[in-house]
CSV table of C-alpha atoms in Angstrom, one decimal:
chain,number,residue,atom,x,y,z
K,1,MET,CA,29.1,44.7,-6.1
K,2,TRP,CA,28.2,43.8,-9.7
K,3,ARG,CA,29.3,46.3,-12.4
K,4,MET,CA,27.7,46.5,-15.8
K,5,SER,CA,30.2,45.1,-18.6
K,6,GLU,CA,30.8,47.4,-21.6
K,7,ILE,CA,28.3,46.3,-24.3
K,8,ILE,CA,29.8,45.7,-27.7
K,9,ASP,CA,27.4,46.2,-30.6
K,10,CYS,CA,27.2,43.1,-33.1
K,11,PRO,CA,24.1,43.9,-35.1
K,12,SER,CA,21.8,41.1,-36.2
K,13,PRO,CA,19.3,41.6,-39.1
K,14,ASN,CA,16.8,39.4,-37.6
K,15,HIS,CA,14.2,41.6,-35.9
K,16,ASP,CA,10.9,43.3,-36.6
K,17,ALA,CA,8.4,45.7,-34.9
K,18,ARG,CA,7.1,45.0,-31.4
K,19,LYS,CA,3.4,44.7,-30.8
K,20,LEU,CA,3.2,44.6,-27.1
K,21,PRO,CA,5.0,46.5,-24.2
K,22,ILE,CA,8.1,44.8,-22.7
K,23,SER,CA,7.0,42.9,-19.6
K,24,MET,CA,9.5,40.0,-19.6
K,25,VAL,CA,13.1,38.8,-19.7
K,26,VAL,CA,13.7,35.4,-21.3
K,27,LEU,CA,17.0,33.6,-20.6
K,28,HIS,CA,18.4,31.1,-23.0
K,29,TYR,CA,21.5,29.1,-23.5
K,30,THR,CA,23.1,29.1,-27.0
K,31,GLY,CA,23.2,25.2,-27.1
K,32,MET,CA,26.1,25.3,-29.7
K,33,GLN,CA,29.6,24.0,-29.5
K,34,ASP,CA,31.1,27.5,-28.9
K,35,GLY,CA,30.2,31.2,-28.7
K,36,PRO,CA,31.5,32.3,-32.1
K,37,SER,CA,29.4,29.7,-33.8
K,38,ALA,CA,26.4,30.8,-31.8
K,39,ILE,CA,27.0,34.4,-32.6
K,40,GLU,CA,27.4,33.6,-36.4
K,41,ARG,CA,24.0,31.9,-36.3
K,42,LEU,CA,22.2,34.7,-34.3
K,43,THR,CA,23.5,37.2,-36.9
K,44,ASP,CA,22.8,35.2,-40.0
K,45,ALA,CA,19.9,36.5,-42.0
K,46,ASP,CA,19.1,33.0,-43.3
K,47,ALA,CA,18.8,31.6,-39.8
K,48,LYS,CA,16.0,34.0,-38.8
K,49,VAL,CA,16.9,33.8,-35.0
K,50,SER,CA,18.4,36.5,-32.9
K,51,SER,CA,18.4,37.7,-29.2
K,52,HIS,CA,18.8,41.1,-27.8
K,53,TYR,CA,22.0,40.2,-26.1
K,54,VAL,CA,24.6,37.5,-25.9
K,55,VAL,CA,26.7,36.9,-22.7
K,56,ALA,CA,29.9,35.1,-23.3
K,57,GLU,CA,31.6,32.8,-20.8
K,58,ASP,CA,34.2,35.4,-19.9
K,59,GLY,CA,31.4,37.9,-19.2
K,60,GLN,CA,31.6,39.9,-22.4
K,61,VAL,CA,28.1,41.3,-23.4
K,62,LEU,CA,27.2,41.7,-27.0
K,63,ARG,CA,24.1,43.6,-28.1
K,64,LEU,CA,22.5,42.2,-31.3
K,65,VAL,CA,19.2,43.7,-31.5
K,66,PRO,CA,17.9,47.2,-30.0
K,67,GLU,CA,15.5,46.7,-27.2
K,68,ASP,CA,12.8,48.7,-28.9
K,69,ARG,CA,12.7,46.0,-31.6
K,70,ARG,CA,11.2,42.5,-31.5
K,71,ALA,CA,14.1,39.8,-31.6
K,72,TRP,CA,13.3,36.3,-32.7
K,73,HIS,CA,14.4,34.1,-29.8
K,74,ALA,CA,11.3,32.6,-28.0
K,75,GLY,CA,9.7,30.8,-30.9
K,76,LYS,CA,6.2,29.3,-30.2
K,77,SER,CA,5.9,30.0,-26.4
K,78,HIS,CA,3.4,31.0,-23.8
K,79,TRP,CA,3.6,32.6,-20.3
K,80,ARG,CA,0.8,34.0,-18.2
K,81,HIS,CA,-1.6,34.5,-21.2
K,82,ILE,CA,1.1,36.1,-23.4
K,83,THR,CA,1.7,34.1,-26.6
K,84,ASP,CA,3.7,36.6,-28.7
K,85,VAL,CA,6.6,36.4,-26.1
K,86,ASN,CA,9.1,37.9,-28.6
K,87,SER,CA,7.0,41.1,-28.6
K,88,ALA,CA,6.8,41.2,-24.8
K,89,SER,CA,10.3,40.3,-23.9
K,90,VAL,CA,14.1,41.0,-24.0
K,91,GLY,CA,15.9,37.9,-24.9
K,92,ILE,CA,19.4,37.1,-23.6
K,93,GLU,CA,21.5,34.3,-24.9
K,94,ILE,CA,24.0,32.9,-22.6
K,95,VAL,CA,27.0,31.0,-24.2
K,96,ASN,CA,26.8,27.4,-23.0
K,97,PRO,CA,27.0,24.1,-25.1
K,98,GLY,CA,23.9,23.1,-23.5
K,99,HIS,CA,22.5,19.4,-23.1
K,100,GLU,CA,23.5,18.4,-26.6
K,101,TRP,CA,27.1,19.4,-26.7
K,102,GLY,CA,28.3,19.0,-23.1
K,103,TYR,CA,26.1,21.1,-20.6
K,104,ARG,CA,28.3,22.6,-17.8
K,105,PRO,CA,27.9,25.1,-15.0
K,106,PHE,CA,27.9,28.9,-16.0
K,107,PRO,CA,31.1,30.5,-15.0
K,108,ARG,CA,31.1,33.1,-12.2
K,109,ALA,CA,32.4,35.7,-14.6
K,110,GLN,CA,29.3,35.0,-16.9
K,111,MET,CA,26.9,35.2,-14.0
K,112,ASP,CA,28.5,38.3,-12.7
K,113,SER,CA,27.6,40.1,-16.1
K,114,ILE,CA,24.2,38.5,-16.4
K,115,VAL,CA,23.0,39.9,-12.9
K,116,PRO,CA,23.6,43.6,-13.8
K,117,LEU,CA,22.4,43.2,-17.4
K,118,VAL,CA,19.0,41.8,-16.0
K,119,ALA,CA,18.9,44.4,-13.3
K,120,GLU,CA,19.2,47.2,-15.8
K,121,ILE,CA,16.5,45.7,-18.0
K,122,VAL,CA,14.1,45.0,-15.1
K,123,LYS,CA,14.5,48.5,-13.8
K,124,ARG,CA,14.0,50.0,-17.2
K,125,TYR,CA,10.6,48.4,-17.7
K,126,ASP,CA,9.5,47.5,-14.2
K,127,ILE,CA,9.4,43.9,-15.0
K,128,ALA,CA,8.1,41.6,-12.1
K,129,PRO,CA,10.4,38.9,-10.9
K,130,ALA,CA,7.9,36.2,-11.9
K,131,ASN,CA,8.4,37.4,-15.5
K,132,VAL,CA,12.3,36.8,-15.6
K,133,VAL,CA,12.1,33.3,-17.0
K,134,GLY,CA,13.9,30.6,-18.8
K,135,HIS,CA,13.2,29.3,-22.4
K,136,SER,CA,12.1,26.0,-20.9
K,137,ASP,CA,9.4,27.9,-18.7
K,138,ILE,CA,7.8,29.5,-21.9
K,139,ALA,CA,8.2,26.4,-24.1
K,140,PRO,CA,8.3,23.3,-21.9
K,141,ALA,CA,7.6,20.8,-24.7
K,142,ARG,CA,10.5,22.1,-26.8
K,143,LYS,CA,13.2,23.5,-24.7
K,144,GLN,CA,15.5,22.8,-21.7
K,145,ASP,CA,17.4,26.0,-21.4
K,146,PRO,CA,19.0,27.7,-19.6
K,147,GLY,CA,18.6,24.4,-17.5
K,148,GLU,CA,19.1,23.0,-14.0
K,149,LEU,CA,22.7,24.3,-13.7
K,150,PHE,CA,21.7,27.9,-14.2
K,151,ASP,CA,22.1,29.9,-10.9
K,152,TRP,CA,18.5,31.2,-10.5
K,153,GLU,CA,19.2,31.5,-6.7
K,154,MET,CA,21.8,34.2,-7.6
K,155,LEU,CA,19.2,36.3,-9.5
K,156,ALA,CA,16.6,35.6,-6.7
K,157,LYS,CA,18.9,36.9,-3.9
K,158,VAL,CA,18.8,40.3,-5.4
K,159,GLY,CA,15.2,40.4,-6.2
K,160,LEU,CA,15.4,39.7,-10.0
K,161,ALA,CA,13.7,36.3,-10.0
K,162,ILE,CA,11.3,34.5,-7.8
K,163,LYS,CA,13.0,32.6,-4.9
K,164,ARG,CA,12.6,28.9,-4.6
K,165,PRO,CA,10.4,28.3,-1.4
K,166,ARG,CA,12.2,26.4,1.3
K,167,LYS,CA,10.4,26.9,4.5
K,168,ASN,CA,7.0,25.9,6.1
K,169,LEU,CA,6.2,23.8,2.9
K,170,ALA,CA,2.9,21.8,3.2
K,171,ASP,CA,1.8,19.3,0.6
K,172,PRO,CA,-1.7,20.1,-0.6
K,173,HIS,CA,-2.1,16.5,-2.0
K,174,TRP,CA,-3.4,17.7,-5.3
K,175,THR,CA,-4.2,15.0,-7.9
K,176,PRO,CA,-1.8,15.0,-11.0
K,177,GLY,CA,-4.6,16.9,-12.8
K,178,GLY,CA,-5.0,19.4,-9.8
K,179,PHE,CA,-1.2,19.9,-10.0
K,180,LEU,CA,-1.4,20.7,-13.6
K,181,LEU,CA,-4.4,23.3,-13.0
K,182,ALA,CA,-2.1,25.0,-10.4
K,183,LEU,CA,0.8,25.0,-12.7
K,184,GLU,CA,-1.2,26.6,-15.4
K,185,ARG,CA,-2.5,29.2,-12.9
K,186,PHE,CA,1.1,30.0,-12.0
K,187,GLY,CA,1.8,30.7,-15.8
K,188,TYR,CA,2.9,27.5,-17.6
K,189,ASP,CA,1.5,26.0,-20.8
K,190,VAL,CA,0.4,22.5,-19.5
K,191,VAL,CA,-0.7,21.1,-22.9
K,192,ASP,CA,2.2,18.5,-22.5
K,193,GLY,CA,1.7,17.7,-18.8
K,194,PRO,CA,5.0,15.8,-18.2
K,195,ALA,CA,7.1,18.5,-20.0
K,196,ALA,CA,5.4,21.2,-18.0
K,197,VAL,CA,6.2,19.3,-14.7
K,198,THR,CA,9.7,18.7,-16.0
K,199,ALA,CA,10.2,22.4,-16.7
K,200,PHE,CA,8.9,23.4,-13.4
K,201,GLN,CA,11.3,21.0,-11.7
K,202,ARG,CA,14.2,22.3,-13.8
K,203,ARG,CA,13.6,25.8,-12.5
K,204,PHE,CA,12.3,25.2,-8.7
K,205,ARG,CA,13.6,21.6,-7.9
K,206,PRO,CA,16.6,20.9,-10.2
K,207,GLU,CA,18.1,18.3,-8.0
K,208,THR,CA,15.5,15.8,-9.2
K,209,ILE,CA,14.0,16.2,-12.7
K,210,ASP,CA,11.8,13.2,-13.4
K,211,GLY,CA,8.5,14.8,-14.7
K,212,ILE,CA,6.6,13.5,-11.7
K,213,ALA,CA,4.6,15.9,-9.6
K,214,ASP,CA,5.6,14.6,-6.1
K,215,GLY,CA,4.8,16.0,-2.7
K,216,GLU,CA,7.8,18.2,-2.6
K,217,CYS,CA,6.8,19.8,-6.1
K,218,ARG,CA,3.2,20.1,-4.9
K,219,ALA,CA,4.4,22.0,-1.7
K,220,ILE,CA,6.8,24.3,-3.7
K,221,LEU,CA,4.0,25.2,-6.2
K,222,LEU,CA,1.5,25.9,-3.4
K,223,SER,CA,3.9,28.2,-1.6
K,224,LEU,CA,4.5,30.1,-5.0
K,225,LEU,CA,0.8,30.5,-5.5
K,226,LEU,CA,0.1,31.7,-2.0
K,227,ASP,CA,3.1,34.2,-2.1
K,228,ARG,CA,1.6,35.6,-5.3
K,229,GLU,CA,-2.0,35.8,-3.9
K,230,ASN,CA,-0.6,37.4,-0.9
K,231,GLY,CA,1.3,40.0,-2.9
K,232,LEU,CA,4.7,38.7,-1.7
K,233,SER,CA,5.8,38.0,-5.3
K,234,ARG,CA,4.6,39.3,-8.7
């Protein structure tokens, strides 16, 4: 059973007023050499970046921005017709050096803090599992985080994120353009097609990330869309 860690306040000056109701959670990795460096940047007024929470590798949770304020974590991004993602989301930075500084698996203690934190936020705002997303989902041309090593399955098992379809998969044989149309319908920005496919793979087929929409990718996406249309996911 997961227990919510004590939250330590570490205020950041980088926030402003929301313009939209909260309907999303966006998960990031810090992408810096260590946690203290990331926290220093997220609380530096000159950096003009922030998040609502930071989760350290040992599971400690810091609150940088109150949830009723708009933190500056998403940048230029898009998800399911929302373009001011900062206004609509709670941002969680997860301490990890990222692909630039030695990407590594997320420790169990860290994941054990992420799950109840996300659960509380989702419950508070009635956020749909499909709207618990990674930075790469909302900005595929710019971002890779939290990346292919993040344990989305752990969140999915307790209903906090969409499960990866694994059974009764059928390839619809879409053309590459048809796949992008379906991907856009699911929620992705597909202006940069290969980047969008790569982001989808990073999330739903992380064992092979090559930017090519093959039969397995098509079958996974079809299953996700059918579940959504049949009310099995939202």
